[in-house]
Amino acid sequence: MGKRPFLEMAAGFICGISIAVYGKPWTLWLLFFGILLWPAIVTGHDRGMPESDRYSVRKRRWCMAVCSAAALFLGWHHCGGVQAEQNQYLPYLEDGEEILLNGKLTGKEQKNEQYLYNLSSCQIRQDSKISEWQRISASIIIYCESDTCSIGQTLVLHGKIKLFNRARNEGNFDQAAYYKARGITFAVSDVDEVSAYGKANLIAEKMYQWKYHLAGLYEQALGVREGGVLSTMLLGEKNLLDAEVKQLYRTAGISHILAISGLHIAVIGMTLYRLLRKGSFGFWGSGIFAAVFMILYGMMTGMGYSSFRAVSMFCILLLGQAVGRSYDSLNAMGFTALLILWKQPFALYDAGFQLSFIAVLGVVWAGKIVQSAYQRHAVLQKIGTGFVLQLVILPVTAWYFYEIPVYAMLLNLLVLPFVGIVLVSGIAGGLLGCAVMPQAVLVHIVLLPCHVILSGYEKICTIASGLPHALLITGKPSAVKITVYYLLLAVGLFLLSHVTKRQKEMQQMTEENGRQKRRKSYRGMEWSLFACGLGLLVFLFTPVSQGMKLTVLDVGQGDGIYLHTDSGYDIFIDGGSTNVQSVGKYRILPYLKSNGVNEIDYWFVSHTDLDHISGLLEIFDEGYRIRNLVLFRGMMRDESYEKLVSLAKEHGTEICMMSRKDALFSGNAKITAISPGYHAGDEMRNEMRNEMGTDKNEESLVLLYEEKGFSALFTGDIGEEQEKQILKWGGINDIDFYKAAHHGSKYSNTKSFLDAVSPRVSVISCAEKNRYGHPGRAAVENIRDTGSALFYTMEGGQITVTRLKKNELAVQKFLLPDKRFVFVR
């Protein structure tokens, strides 16, 4: 075997899972035989070894290859088996259907005045589709109004299926993937019958009760904000964390201290273990007590992937010390990864899992290389270790969050030294509060360090968030870029390790000339490390140039259209919804950030109904930069209009007004207002319309975009009369892209109008279930009669249009990523 057998097998197991999810069968066999051939390929490197050592080295290498290849095949087979089992019942489940199930209650959580039960070892039955009990290996979440059952009991209940939502736009949160990575396939709500039997797990139930008792104690002693932070840090109870504080910590780049991780386990566990050792408990006594305590602590915090990894590695460390064996962090990490992935293969695609293990890899492997390189420079050691750790985790951070905290490394140097004090003070205060009244003065005194440090953290984060470019929007790097990035980083660290080894050989020299050369080499390494690191970051986050891209986002019942012109301008049209809450914060803004859009040059608003501006109002509140807000002069000056204009001025956005036939030129792009309801200079007529209460839809800003032979028509919510007026002016024909008027309303999109427009590609933006009857059957037939290709956001999610060649358009549905539609005029 190799020096780190579990790490090598974990790598093979991970490759097997990846091939099962994304790869083809031939890639499995190619990698399988490649691993087995590797020992033969590197045999030439053994020529310089003594003959007596060659056999043992080759034997170890072949054992490593065989075990890694076996782990590869096992990972592929195991993940495929889990997928096949889920496919046996998932296709039969529909949202809102009634279901009867039983399962063992393994965990509970309080969230939004509800109780979330986690059931495992479940059996389900639907009389209409699944007539007999069918066992499933995945877990199920149950939404309950009251907490009447204990952990460990078996529950039998009746309720309605609640399927998790898939992401419908780039960058949006994928609820289905999130829970799949945790082994949860669906939820059950509207539970009307619950019966429980069997013995309760008294230990797990007591841990659950202590968790919320301590959370209440911290809230009483420290207040809601600081109590919520301490509960998150110590108990893993994120539901009590104030949203503003959470955002501050994330902006500053110190949100990792809120997760139960190796830092928490090391501080708590090692402190307890050392105290026990000083009390003459011995290796075994101290180790067993500390291990049991940390396992119980992990159970209380929910035993997420990060805490499971940390607790497992801590127990392996204690076992090694008890039996007198050396502890290898990377090998322990590999063993822990195998445990998690065997139980849940899809954990590999969980953000917490990836960040946890990559951070350990950065600290243990990359950090040790840097520390060895600067072993005589304590300051450079800390700076270099922090820098290389950021290099290791930044690609994953950008992949999931699309932005990186610029001042994270500096702030972590200030914050991390005090985390241990917070944890120790919090535990001591919690234990004391359980023994006496939480309001006791002594409890407040013990928790005083927590109050001082946490209030200091909040002030530091507030200052950092106010600095220029505190969060840098990077977009979501491609998988190819990240792969190349890590390969280059590994090569760089290998070279640094090689240079360090040569440096240590030079340390044996006693001549003065040798010492001078050594100091010069250190100075060169110092600059080369940071120069190479900055070069890697530039490579990773430099955007790839793209041509015209037009995206109709799925915002439910509303409109939200992003346009990147050939000239490089970023434009947005409308942005709102009547059936999706926080559409700007959770659908529009994540899309923009995932595509690396730092600001919008021009944001056009057709009219001020909520289904067109509710998301835009939220985006202003989030502080996202919009350079220019473009409105129609004929727009009604109602309360929504005044609020929008006020927010724009408050955030430094320029207000631009357009009249009919006004044109905006952005590079080679031309955007013309062809709205029928207003003529420049007709202020009196405008005021009369406002007083008469004209329908906002009739006053929509209609836009014609033209650039390099491509044309697009954005119609807002105009009706039949407005379409007739636009036809009178003429010049609107052979349009490449048409945004269906008024979400495909039957009172718009008339046959005469569409025959004149003659669109090549048309998109209807509406929700699948809406009270307006959108899209209307007549409108759909009129669009199709023109020969236009028709797409719906309610079916395909986000619809993206790009130009391949001068006369070719490519259309991509987000929910069908492997299929692309190409149209040629």
Coordinates of C-alpha atoms in Angstrom, one line a residue, residues 565-569 602 664-670 706-707:
T565 CA -24.8 43.3 -26.5
D566 CA -22.1 42.6 -29.0
S567 CA -20.5 45.9 -27.9
G568 CA -20.1 44.6 -24.3
Y569 CA -23.0 46.6 -22.6
Y602 CA -29.1 50.5 -18.6
L664 CA -30.2 55.0 -27.4
F665 CA -26.8 54.0 -29.0
S666 CA -24.5 51.7 -27.1
G667 CA -21.5 50.9 -29.3
N668 CA -22.9 49.3 -32.4
A669 CA -26.2 48.6 -30.7
K670 CA -29.3 50.8 -31.2
E706 CA -30.8 46.2 -33.4
E707 CA -27.2 45.3 -33.7

